[in-house]
mmCIF file of C-alpha atoms and ligand atoms in Angstrom:
data_model
loop_
_atom_site.group_PDB
_atom_site.id
_atom_site.type_symbol
_atom_site.label_atom_id
_atom_site.label_comp_id
_atom_site.label_asym_id
_atom_site.label_seq_id
_atom_site.Cartn_x
_atom_site.Cartn_y
_atom_site.Cartn_z
ATOM 1 C CA UNK A 22 129.996 124.998 65.386
ATOM 2 C CA UNK A 23 127.398 125.221 62.636
ATOM 3 C CA UNK A 24 124.514 127.661 62.864
ATOM 4 C CA UNK A 25 121.723 126.777 60.464
ATOM 5 C CA UNK A 26 119.265 129.338 59.201
ATOM 6 C CA UNK A 27 115.782 128.389 58.071
ATOM 7 C CA UNK A 28 113.746 131.151 56.481
ATOM 8 C CA UNK A 29 109.985 131.026 56.877
ATOM 9 C CA UNK A 30 108.569 132.867 53.916
ATOM 10 C CA UNK A 31 105.196 134.452 54.730
ATOM 11 C CA UNK A 32 105.341 137.846 53.025
ATOM 12 C CA UNK A 33 105.502 140.625 55.578
ATOM 13 C CA UNK A 34 105.225 138.036 58.373
ATOM 14 C CA UNK A 35 108.433 136.244 57.267
ATOM 15 C CA UNK A 36 111.121 135.384 59.791
ATOM 16 C CA UNK A 37 114.290 133.367 60.363
ATOM 17 C CA UNK A 38 114.928 130.389 62.610
ATOM 18 C CA UNK A 39 118.542 130.174 63.831
ATOM 19 C CA UNK A 40 119.637 126.756 64.989
ATOM 20 C CA UNK A 41 122.962 126.182 66.711
ATOM 21 C CA UNK A 42 124.729 124.785 69.766
ATOM 22 C CA UNK A 43 125.712 127.291 72.442
ATOM 23 C CA UNK A 44 124.179 130.220 70.544
ATOM 24 C CA UNK A 45 121.838 131.407 73.314
ATOM 25 C CA UNK A 46 124.168 134.353 73.889
ATOM 26 C CA UNK A 47 123.423 135.655 70.374
ATOM 27 C CA UNK A 48 119.787 136.352 71.277
ATOM 28 C CA UNK A 49 120.347 140.086 71.799
ATOM 29 C CA UNK A 50 122.060 140.474 68.425
ATOM 30 C CA UNK A 51 119.285 138.486 66.722
ATOM 31 C CA UNK A 52 116.623 140.732 68.247
ATOM 32 C CA UNK A 53 118.537 143.762 66.970
ATOM 33 C CA UNK A 54 118.729 142.242 63.485
ATOM 34 C CA UNK A 55 114.975 141.662 63.650
ATOM 35 C CA UNK A 56 114.529 145.418 64.208
ATOM 36 C CA UNK A 57 113.284 145.163 67.793
ATOM 37 C CA UNK A 58 113.840 147.755 70.490
ATOM 38 C CA UNK A 59 112.988 148.802 74.049
ATOM 39 C CA UNK A 60 112.008 146.523 76.907
ATOM 40 C CA UNK A 61 112.273 142.768 76.374
ATOM 41 C CA UNK A 62 109.747 140.974 78.590
ATOM 42 C CA UNK A 63 111.052 137.429 78.922
ATOM 43 C CA UNK A 64 108.203 135.040 79.715
ATOM 44 C CA UNK A 65 109.472 131.822 81.260
ATOM 45 C CA UNK A 66 108.662 129.448 84.113
ATOM 46 C CA UNK A 67 110.045 128.351 87.462
ATOM 47 C CA UNK A 68 111.905 125.404 85.881
ATOM 48 C CA UNK A 69 113.494 127.060 82.852
ATOM 49 C CA UNK A 70 114.230 130.552 84.210
ATOM 50 C CA UNK A 71 116.733 129.340 86.866
ATOM 51 C CA UNK A 72 118.616 127.509 84.091
ATOM 52 C CA UNK A 73 118.728 130.088 81.284
ATOM 53 C CA UNK A 74 117.457 133.504 82.379
ATOM 54 C CA UNK A 75 120.907 134.825 83.385
ATOM 55 C CA UNK A 76 122.363 134.082 79.959
ATOM 56 C CA UNK A 77 119.353 135.514 78.188
ATOM 57 C CA UNK A 78 119.375 138.602 80.370
ATOM 58 C CA UNK A 79 123.107 139.201 79.748
ATOM 59 C CA UNK A 80 122.735 138.863 75.994
ATOM 60 C CA UNK A 81 119.723 141.192 75.798
ATOM 61 C CA UNK A 82 121.392 143.761 78.026
ATOM 62 C CA UNK A 83 124.593 143.692 76.006
ATOM 63 C CA UNK A 84 122.572 144.450 72.879
ATOM 64 C CA UNK A 85 121.037 147.496 74.551
ATOM 65 C CA UNK A 86 117.611 146.142 75.554
ATOM 66 C CA UNK A 87 116.008 146.382 78.992
ATOM 67 C CA UNK A 88 115.233 142.772 79.948
ATOM 68 C CA UNK A 89 112.605 141.941 82.574
ATOM 69 C CA UNK A 90 111.558 138.450 83.660
ATOM 70 C CA UNK A 91 107.977 137.242 83.993
ATOM 71 C CA UNK A 92 108.224 133.812 85.605
ATOM 72 C CA UNK A 93 105.123 131.595 85.609
ATOM 73 C CA UNK A 94 104.252 128.354 87.368
ATOM 74 C CA UNK A 95 105.265 125.290 85.322
ATOM 75 C CA UNK A 96 102.830 122.906 83.663
ATOM 76 C CA UNK A 97 100.096 122.381 81.068
ATOM 77 C CA UNK A 98 97.520 122.863 83.846
ATOM 78 C CA UNK A 99 98.607 126.516 84.034
ATOM 79 C CA UNK A 100 98.060 127.157 80.323
ATOM 80 C CA UNK A 101 94.902 129.102 81.056
ATOM 81 C CA UNK A 102 93.383 132.566 81.256
ATOM 82 C CA UNK A 103 94.460 133.048 84.861
ATOM 83 C CA UNK A 104 98.124 132.598 83.978
ATOM 84 C CA UNK A 105 97.648 134.740 80.883
ATOM 85 C CA UNK A 106 96.505 137.479 83.235
ATOM 86 C CA UNK A 107 99.781 137.077 85.152
ATOM 87 C CA UNK A 108 101.622 137.799 81.907
ATOM 88 C CA UNK A 109 99.504 140.900 81.213
ATOM 89 C CA UNK A 110 100.136 142.045 84.815
ATOM 90 C CA UNK A 111 103.876 141.655 84.307
ATOM 91 C CA UNK A 112 103.784 143.514 80.988
ATOM 92 C CA UNK A 113 101.868 146.419 82.514
ATOM 93 C CA UNK A 114 104.085 146.516 85.632
ATOM 94 C CA UNK A 115 107.136 146.737 83.366
ATOM 95 C CA UNK A 116 105.448 149.516 81.382
ATOM 96 C CA UNK A 117 105.629 147.649 78.083
ATOM 97 C CA UNK A 118 104.510 149.761 75.163
ATOM 98 C CA UNK A 119 104.207 149.119 71.448
ATOM 99 C CA UNK A 120 107.929 149.790 71.055
ATOM 100 C CA UNK A 121 108.797 146.761 73.184
ATOM 101 C CA UNK A 122 108.578 143.009 72.725
ATOM 102 C CA UNK A 123 108.151 139.617 74.374
ATOM 103 C CA UNK A 124 110.597 136.713 74.431
ATOM 104 C CA UNK A 125 109.154 133.241 75.077
ATOM 105 C CA UNK A 126 111.796 131.194 76.920
ATOM 106 C CA UNK A 127 110.614 127.630 77.543
ATOM 107 C CA UNK A 128 108.686 124.730 76.039
ATOM 108 C CA UNK A 129 105.466 124.725 74.054
ATOM 109 C CA UNK A 130 103.315 125.770 76.987
ATOM 110 C CA UNK A 131 105.316 128.969 77.482
ATOM 111 C CA UNK A 132 105.615 129.576 73.731
ATOM 112 C CA UNK A 133 101.872 129.229 73.140
ATOM 113 C CA UNK A 134 100.922 131.456 76.088
ATOM 114 C CA UNK A 135 103.572 134.129 75.568
ATOM 115 C CA UNK A 136 102.737 134.185 71.859
ATOM 116 C CA UNK A 137 99.072 134.729 72.585
ATOM 117 C CA UNK A 138 99.916 137.461 75.105
ATOM 118 C CA UNK A 139 102.000 139.121 72.361
ATOM 119 C CA UNK A 140 99.133 138.775 69.870
ATOM 120 C CA UNK A 141 96.644 140.411 72.192
ATOM 121 C CA UNK A 142 98.526 142.879 74.423
ATOM 122 C CA UNK A 143 97.999 146.402 73.056
ATOM 123 C CA UNK A 144 96.411 144.652 70.031
ATOM 124 C CA UNK A 145 99.722 143.021 69.218
ATOM 125 C CA UNK A 146 103.394 143.535 70.026
ATOM 126 C CA UNK A 147 106.330 141.606 68.502
ATOM 127 C CA UNK A 148 107.632 138.405 70.031
ATOM 128 C CA UNK A 149 110.588 136.084 69.687
ATOM 129 C CA UNK A 150 110.587 132.368 70.399
ATOM 130 C CA UNK A 151 113.422 130.704 72.311
ATOM 131 C CA UNK A 152 112.130 127.123 72.553
ATOM 132 C CA UNK A 153 113.922 124.881 75.065
ATOM 133 C CA UNK A 154 112.192 121.493 74.641
ATOM 134 C CA UNK A 155 112.763 119.308 71.608
ATOM 135 C CA UNK A 156 109.043 119.333 70.846
ATOM 136 C CA UNK A 157 108.862 123.108 70.878
ATOM 137 C CA UNK A 158 112.043 123.397 68.779
ATOM 138 C CA UNK A 159 110.719 121.173 66.001
ATOM 139 C CA UNK A 160 107.036 121.953 66.181
ATOM 140 C CA UNK A 161 105.294 124.512 68.347
ATOM 141 C CA UNK A 162 107.713 127.442 67.958
ATOM 142 C CA UNK A 163 107.346 127.356 64.174
ATOM 143 C CA UNK A 164 104.158 128.337 62.437
ATOM 144 C CA UNK A 165 102.498 130.924 64.633
ATOM 145 C CA UNK A 166 99.817 128.953 66.448
ATOM 146 C CA UNK A 167 99.420 130.528 69.873
ATOM 147 C CA UNK A 168 96.851 130.114 72.590
ATOM 148 C CA UNK A 169 95.630 128.795 75.906
ATOM 149 C CA UNK A 170 93.345 126.025 77.105
ATOM 150 C CA UNK A 171 89.767 126.463 78.304
ATOM 151 C CA UNK A 172 88.090 124.157 80.840
ATOM 152 C CA UNK A 173 85.941 122.894 77.941
ATOM 153 C CA UNK A 174 88.842 122.110 75.591
ATOM 154 C CA UNK A 175 92.570 122.254 74.797
ATOM 155 C CA UNK A 176 93.875 125.232 72.817
ATOM 156 C CA UNK A 177 90.347 126.607 72.428
ATOM 157 C CA UNK A 178 91.354 130.255 72.741
ATOM 158 C CA UNK A 179 94.113 131.551 70.521
ATOM 159 C CA UNK A 180 95.396 133.303 67.445
ATOM 160 C CA UNK A 181 97.640 132.760 64.471
ATOM 161 C CA UNK A 182 100.491 135.126 65.242
ATOM 162 C CA UNK A 183 103.968 134.706 63.803
ATOM 163 C CA UNK A 184 107.124 135.443 65.815
ATOM 164 C CA UNK A 185 109.730 137.928 64.535
ATOM 165 C CA UNK A 186 112.500 135.365 64.985
ATOM 166 C CA UNK A 187 113.169 131.969 66.521
ATOM 167 C CA UNK A 188 116.432 131.121 68.276
ATOM 168 C CA UNK A 189 117.165 127.462 68.938
ATOM 169 C CA UNK A 190 120.154 126.428 71.049
ATOM 170 C CA UNK A 191 120.250 122.624 71.094
ATOM 171 C CA UNK A 192 122.492 122.619 74.180
ATOM 172 C CA UNK A 193 119.445 123.697 76.190
ATOM 173 C CA UNK A 194 118.178 120.155 75.569
ATOM 174 C CA UNK A 195 120.940 118.816 77.817
ATOM 175 C CA UNK A 196 118.858 119.681 80.890
ATOM 176 C CA UNK A 197 115.602 118.300 79.483
ATOM 177 C CA UNK A 198 114.207 115.164 81.211
ATOM 178 C CA UNK A 199 114.486 112.021 79.069
ATOM 179 C CA UNK A 200 110.753 111.435 78.603
ATOM 180 C CA UNK A 201 110.245 115.012 77.413
ATOM 181 C CA UNK A 202 113.162 114.616 75.026
ATOM 182 C CA UNK A 203 111.660 111.439 73.546
ATOM 183 C CA UNK A 204 108.353 113.220 72.910
ATOM 184 C CA UNK A 205 110.232 115.544 70.583
ATOM 185 C CA UNK A 206 111.848 112.555 68.866
ATOM 186 C CA UNK A 207 108.331 111.257 68.157
ATOM 187 C CA UNK A 208 107.381 114.502 66.381
ATOM 188 C CA UNK A 209 110.623 114.389 64.386
ATOM 189 C CA UNK A 210 109.852 110.845 63.203
ATOM 190 C CA UNK A 211 106.402 112.047 62.138
ATOM 191 C CA UNK A 212 107.898 114.525 59.651
ATOM 192 C CA UNK A 213 109.925 111.750 58.058
ATOM 193 C CA UNK A 214 106.984 109.356 57.834
ATOM 194 C CA UNK A 215 104.528 111.674 56.104
ATOM 195 C CA UNK A 216 106.695 114.256 54.344
ATOM 196 C CA UNK A 217 110.322 113.264 53.788
ATOM 197 C CA UNK A 218 111.650 109.763 53.072
ATOM 198 C CA UNK A 219 115.278 110.969 53.098
ATOM 199 C CA UNK A 220 114.823 112.382 56.573
ATOM 200 C CA UNK A 221 113.283 109.113 57.747
ATOM 201 C CA UNK A 222 116.354 107.249 56.451
ATOM 202 C CA UNK A 223 118.599 109.735 58.282
ATOM 203 C CA UNK A 224 116.733 108.976 61.514
ATOM 204 C CA UNK A 225 117.151 105.250 60.952
ATOM 205 C CA UNK A 226 120.869 105.809 60.504
ATOM 206 C CA UNK A 227 121.552 108.401 63.214
ATOM 207 C CA UNK A 228 118.809 107.680 65.739
ATOM 208 C CA UNK A 229 121.175 106.539 68.483
ATOM 209 C CA UNK A 230 123.341 109.654 68.083
ATOM 210 C CA UNK A 231 120.232 111.752 68.588
ATOM 211 C CA UNK A 232 119.327 109.795 71.707
ATOM 212 C CA UNK A 233 122.788 110.609 73.066
ATOM 213 C CA UNK A 234 121.948 114.248 72.295
ATOM 214 C CA UNK A 235 124.907 114.619 69.984
ATOM 215 C CA UNK A 236 124.992 118.309 69.139
ATOM 216 C CA UNK A 237 125.714 118.087 65.405
ATOM 217 C CA UNK A 238 123.093 115.361 64.916
ATOM 218 C CA UNK A 239 120.586 117.476 66.837
ATOM 219 C CA UNK A 240 121.329 120.592 64.789
ATOM 220 C CA UNK A 241 120.801 118.572 61.623
ATOM 221 C CA UNK A 242 117.573 116.910 62.791
ATOM 222 C CA UNK A 243 116.061 120.090 64.248
ATOM 223 C CA UNK A 244 116.946 122.077 61.109
ATOM 224 C CA UNK A 245 115.432 119.506 58.769
ATOM 225 C CA UNK A 246 112.290 119.300 60.914
ATOM 226 C CA UNK A 247 111.956 123.104 61.019
ATOM 227 C CA UNK A 248 112.510 123.327 57.267
ATOM 228 C CA UNK A 249 109.787 120.743 56.641
ATOM 229 C CA UNK A 250 107.366 122.473 59.004
ATOM 230 C CA UNK A 251 108.219 125.862 57.464
ATOM 231 C CA UNK A 252 107.322 124.572 53.985
ATOM 232 C CA UNK A 253 104.011 123.213 55.295
ATOM 233 C CA UNK A 254 103.182 126.499 57.029
ATOM 234 C CA UNK A 255 104.144 128.513 53.940
ATOM 235 C CA UNK A 256 101.682 126.445 51.898
ATOM 236 C CA UNK A 257 98.903 126.494 54.467
ATOM 237 C CA UNK A 258 99.413 129.089 57.206
ATOM 238 C CA UNK A 259 95.949 128.789 58.743
ATOM 239 C CA UNK A 260 95.405 125.029 58.526
ATOM 240 C CA UNK A 261 92.987 124.908 55.613
ATOM 241 C CA UNK A 262 94.559 121.790 54.096
ATOM 242 C CA UNK A 263 98.134 120.486 54.075
ATOM 243 C CA UNK A 264 98.900 121.565 57.651
ATOM 244 C CA UNK A 265 96.441 118.924 58.856
ATOM 245 C CA UNK A 266 98.959 116.281 57.792
ATOM 246 C CA UNK A 267 100.988 117.250 60.852
ATOM 247 C CA UNK A 268 98.225 115.638 62.890
ATOM 248 C CA UNK A 269 99.410 112.202 61.730
ATOM 249 C CA UNK A 270 99.147 109.851 64.710
ATOM 250 C CA UNK A 271 97.176 112.388 66.699
ATOM 251 C CA UNK A 272 93.694 110.905 66.179
ATOM 252 C CA UNK A 273 94.360 107.709 68.083
ATOM 253 C CA UNK A 274 96.896 109.550 70.241
ATOM 254 C CA UNK A 275 94.123 111.811 71.521
ATOM 255 C CA UNK A 276 91.910 108.780 72.166
ATOM 256 C CA UNK A 277 94.730 107.295 74.275
ATOM 257 C CA UNK A 278 95.061 110.532 76.236
ATOM 258 C CA UNK A 279 91.312 110.707 76.820
ATOM 259 C CA UNK A 280 91.022 107.100 77.972
ATOM 260 C CA UNK A 281 94.005 107.368 80.308
ATOM 261 C CA UNK A 282 92.843 110.684 81.758
ATOM 262 C CA UNK A 283 95.910 112.594 80.491
ATOM 263 C CA UNK A 284 98.036 111.066 83.249
ATOM 264 C CA UNK A 285 99.709 107.873 82.037
ATOM 265 C CA UNK A 286 101.298 109.176 78.837
ATOM 266 C CA UNK A 287 102.884 112.414 77.786
ATOM 267 C CA UNK A 288 101.336 113.852 74.628
ATOM 268 C CA UNK A 289 104.287 112.803 72.439
ATOM 269 C CA UNK A 290 104.134 109.231 73.764
ATOM 270 C CA UNK A 291 100.425 109.001 72.965
ATOM 271 C CA UNK A 292 101.122 110.342 69.470
ATOM 272 C CA UNK A 293 103.883 107.752 68.967
ATOM 273 C CA UNK A 294 101.353 105.008 69.772
ATOM 274 C CA UNK A 295 98.925 106.685 67.359
ATOM 275 C CA UNK A 296 101.574 106.746 64.620
ATOM 276 C CA UNK A 297 102.176 103.004 64.904
ATOM 277 C CA UNK A 298 98.418 102.405 64.554
ATOM 278 C CA UNK A 299 98.251 104.809 61.595
ATOM 279 C CA UNK A 300 101.039 102.827 59.916
ATOM 280 C CA UNK A 301 99.161 99.552 60.505
ATOM 281 C CA UNK A 302 95.987 101.106 59.129
ATOM 282 C CA UNK A 303 97.798 102.534 56.099
ATOM 283 C CA UNK A 304 99.252 99.088 55.414
ATOM 284 C CA UNK A 305 95.827 97.456 55.688
ATOM 285 C CA UNK A 306 94.318 100.046 53.347
ATOM 286 C CA UNK A 307 97.044 99.230 50.814
ATOM 287 C CA UNK A 308 98.770 102.625 51.018
ATOM 288 C CA UNK A 309 102.093 101.219 52.155
ATOM 289 C CA UNK A 310 103.895 97.894 52.068
ATOM 290 C CA UNK A 311 104.275 95.672 55.101
ATOM 291 C CA UNK A 312 107.981 96.465 55.030
ATOM 292 C CA UNK A 313 107.317 100.234 55.251
ATOM 293 C CA UNK A 314 104.876 99.693 58.119
ATOM 294 C CA UNK A 315 107.433 97.594 59.948
ATOM 295 C CA UNK A 316 110.169 100.199 59.421
ATOM 296 C CA UNK A 317 107.957 102.852 61.019
ATOM 297 C CA UNK A 318 107.094 100.710 64.028
ATOM 298 C CA UNK A 319 110.696 99.551 64.422
ATOM 299 C CA UNK A 320 112.098 103.088 64.437
ATOM 300 C CA UNK A 321 109.555 104.324 66.971
ATOM 301 C CA UNK A 322 110.345 101.368 69.229
ATOM 302 C CA UNK A 323 114.113 101.629 68.806
ATOM 303 C CA UNK A 324 114.066 105.278 69.764
ATOM 304 C CA UNK A 325 112.408 104.458 73.058
ATOM 305 C CA UNK A 326 108.752 105.285 72.455
ATOM 306 C CA UNK A 327 105.689 103.147 73.232
ATOM 307 C CA UNK A 328 103.947 101.417 70.317
ATOM 308 C CA UNK A 329 100.804 99.602 71.517
ATOM 309 C CA UNK A 330 97.448 101.033 72.500
ATOM 310 C CA UNK A 331 96.841 100.602 76.240
ATOM 311 C CA UNK A 332 94.537 97.755 77.134
ATOM 312 C CA UNK A 333 91.005 99.116 76.781
ATOM 313 C CA UNK A 334 88.203 97.362 74.885
ATOM 314 C CA UNK A 335 87.997 98.421 71.212
ATOM 315 C CA UNK A 336 84.538 99.855 71.944
ATOM 316 C CA UNK A 337 86.095 102.338 74.365
ATOM 317 C CA UNK A 338 88.362 103.595 71.579
ATOM 318 C CA UNK A 339 85.446 103.822 69.166
ATOM 319 C CA UNK A 340 83.562 105.850 71.755
ATOM 320 C CA UNK A 341 86.533 108.185 72.278
ATOM 321 C CA UNK A 342 86.952 108.643 68.521
ATOM 322 C CA UNK A 343 83.293 109.359 67.836
ATOM 323 C CA UNK A 344 83.129 111.966 70.569
ATOM 324 C CA UNK A 345 83.135 114.653 67.900
ATOM 325 C CA UNK A 346 79.710 115.286 66.334
ATOM 326 C CA UNK A 347 81.299 115.850 62.918
ATOM 327 C CA UNK A 348 82.905 112.414 63.120
ATOM 328 C CA UNK A 349 79.594 110.762 63.992
ATOM 329 C CA UNK A 350 77.877 112.415 61.050
ATOM 330 C CA UNK A 351 80.502 112.363 58.294
ATOM 331 C CA UNK A 352 83.023 109.741 59.352
ATOM 332 C CA UNK A 353 86.561 110.279 60.511
ATOM 333 C CA UNK A 354 89.091 111.996 58.262
ATOM 334 C CA UNK A 355 92.116 109.835 58.975
ATOM 335 C CA UNK A 356 95.676 110.749 58.018
ATOM 336 C CA UNK A 357 97.558 107.844 56.498
ATOM 337 C CA UNK A 358 101.127 107.461 55.339
ATOM 338 C CA UNK A 359 101.594 106.706 51.662
ATOM 339 C CA UNK A 360 104.704 104.558 51.621
ATOM 340 C CA UNK A 361 107.280 106.431 53.686
ATOM 341 C CA UNK A 362 107.654 110.159 53.058
ATOM 342 C CA UNK A 363 104.180 110.855 51.708
ATOM 343 C CA UNK A 364 100.612 110.934 53.003
ATOM 344 C CA UNK A 365 96.956 110.811 52.089
ATOM 345 C CA UNK A 366 93.668 111.453 53.871
ATOM 346 C CA UNK A 367 91.038 108.786 54.052
ATOM 347 C CA UNK A 368 87.463 109.150 55.247
ATOM 348 C CA UNK A 369 86.635 106.255 57.570
ATOM 349 C CA UNK A 370 83.027 105.442 58.442
ATOM 350 C CA UNK A 371 83.402 102.085 60.149
ATOM 351 C CA UNK A 372 85.355 102.827 63.323
ATOM 352 C CA UNK A 373 84.925 99.262 64.613
ATOM 353 C CA UNK A 374 86.707 97.930 61.549
ATOM 354 C CA UNK A 375 89.435 100.531 62.079
ATOM 355 C CA UNK A 376 90.025 99.323 65.622
ATOM 356 C CA UNK A 377 90.266 95.720 64.463
ATOM 357 C CA UNK A 378 93.409 96.681 62.574
ATOM 358 C CA UNK A 379 95.025 98.286 65.627
ATOM 359 C CA UNK A 380 97.412 96.738 68.117
ATOM 360 C CA UNK A 381 95.953 96.862 71.610
ATOM 361 C CA UNK A 382 97.822 96.002 74.784
ATOM 362 C CA UNK A 383 100.922 94.134 73.697
HETATM 363 N N1 NAD B 423 101.664 125.986 68.733
HETATM 364 C C1 NAD B 423 101.779 124.821 68.158
HETATM 365 O O1 NAD B 423 101.823 124.684 66.931
HETATM 366 C C2 NAD B 423 101.910 123.606 69.026
HETATM 367 C C3 NAD B 423 102.310 122.386 68.469
HETATM 368 C C4 NAD B 423 102.484 121.296 69.328
HETATM 369 C C5 NAD B 423 102.260 121.433 70.688
HETATM 370 N N2 NAD B 423 101.870 122.650 71.198
HETATM 371 C C6 NAD B 423 101.650 122.839 72.637
HETATM 372 O O2 NAD B 423 102.907 122.662 73.262
HETATM 373 C C7 NAD B 423 102.679 122.236 74.607
HETATM 374 C C8 NAD B 423 103.639 121.132 74.930
HETATM 375 O O3 NAD B 423 104.951 121.626 74.820
HETATM 376 P P1 NAD B 423 106.204 120.880 75.468
HETATM 377 O O4 NAD B 423 106.139 119.454 75.105
HETATM 378 O O5 NAD B 423 107.380 121.673 75.124
HETATM 379 O O6 NAD B 423 105.859 120.900 77.017
HETATM 380 P P2 NAD B 423 106.176 121.954 78.182
HETATM 381 O O7 NAD B 423 106.246 123.328 77.681
HETATM 382 O O8 NAD B 423 105.209 121.659 79.263
HETATM 383 O O9 NAD B 423 107.631 121.508 78.655
HETATM 384 C C9 NAD B 423 107.823 120.239 79.246
HETATM 385 C C10 NAD B 423 108.567 120.339 80.582
HETATM 386 O O10 NAD B 423 109.956 120.594 80.327
HETATM 387 C C11 NAD B 423 110.388 121.720 81.081
HETATM 388 N N3 NAD B 423 111.491 122.308 80.328
HETATM 389 C C12 NAD B 423 111.423 123.079 79.228
HETATM 390 N N4 NAD B 423 112.649 123.288 78.736
HETATM 391 C C13 NAD B 423 113.513 122.682 79.578
HETATM 392 C C14 NAD B 423 114.920 122.542 79.589
HETATM 393 N N5 NAD B 423 115.685 123.028 78.607
HETATM 394 N N6 NAD B 423 115.481 121.876 80.617
HETATM 395 C C15 NAD B 423 114.714 121.317 81.579
HETATM 396 N N7 NAD B 423 113.384 121.389 81.607
HETATM 397 C C16 NAD B 423 112.788 122.063 80.604
HETATM 398 C C17 NAD B 423 109.147 122.551 81.198
HETATM 399 O O11 NAD B 423 109.269 123.492 82.227
HETATM 400 C C18 NAD B 423 108.107 121.483 81.457
HETATM 401 O O12 NAD B 423 108.137 121.075 82.788
HETATM 402 C C19 NAD B 423 101.216 121.850 74.702
HETATM 403 O O13 NAD B 423 100.535 122.845 75.425
HETATM 404 C C20 NAD B 423 100.748 121.829 73.267
HETATM 405 O O14 NAD B 423 99.396 122.203 73.132
HETATM 406 C C21 NAD B 423 101.688 123.718 70.396
#
């Protein structure tokens, strides 16, 4: 079976992403190739470790490392400083020194926390990402954003810290719950909409194969998504410009999450709803044709994601959007699609008019 290699070119912080099916057992060899040594502290959680730790342990051991497991409670609500302390405890108990490294085995929550532990423990030790959700494979494991939440805000504490390597085994997605899988599909569609028309067309053609978790289709889609994200990160590592385009759909998506108290929708579902609204808005602003807008909505719907804003009064959305002081003072910088495969930013001052364009509660 194919193993794709995507190189992320960031000078001395460059690294490779290996994407295959059934390649989890090559982790040890990959860590060797990346020049790592010593103890491998595998940070995972109580859901993922029972599924994949044994294979990871075997592979690391075979390659001459000393693997130890640090298993954390599962969930976004644990992405905080208390759980980070559990990681530091585990690293110290295992006697990790600068000659050792961390492996993040899990979804975005584990990747972000383990990455931040790696960035800060002993002022920085190497780490390797082994993402096991579709969202983390196509988004969070690439690009070096790491961190934890604070009671006053999501991802408020963190660092830009690149991994030494990323290993993606798409067969790990076979145990992922359907809703979580679809959240990753939403992020994949996003790349097509704002950065790559050819990829969007591929998704229109092969969407159903992806939904069936066909391995070759997944390898192709994950590789293309990683390649697109890698190019964005290479251009704008610390989110000074282009990287913001990856927030397409997130503005209204966040408003949905806020209004529904983070319980009704998973993040990726809220973003999918936000993307449909962004397409409607882009169409209204004259940045894309009606046909393009309809293609975007149709694909999101066909691939099993929600499309309409939940039924709250427009004023509630306006309130959620203007929460940020910067937005109140300077207007909202809204990411639009330009046709399919391109993007543009638009400053929006009249949020009421913006909401009139949106589709609420259908
Ligand atoms: N760093 C970045 O650039 C970036 C980008 C996007 C999102 N994020 C962060 O990523 C997080 C969301 O990540 P996520 O969507 O992967 O959620 P997650 O890490 O919470 O994983 C979702 C659920 O799936 C389980 N799981 C993981 N892999 C599994 C598998 N193979 N089989 C069965 N169950 C499995 C997890 O234990 C969890 O219960 C958020 O905290 C978000 O802030 C970071």
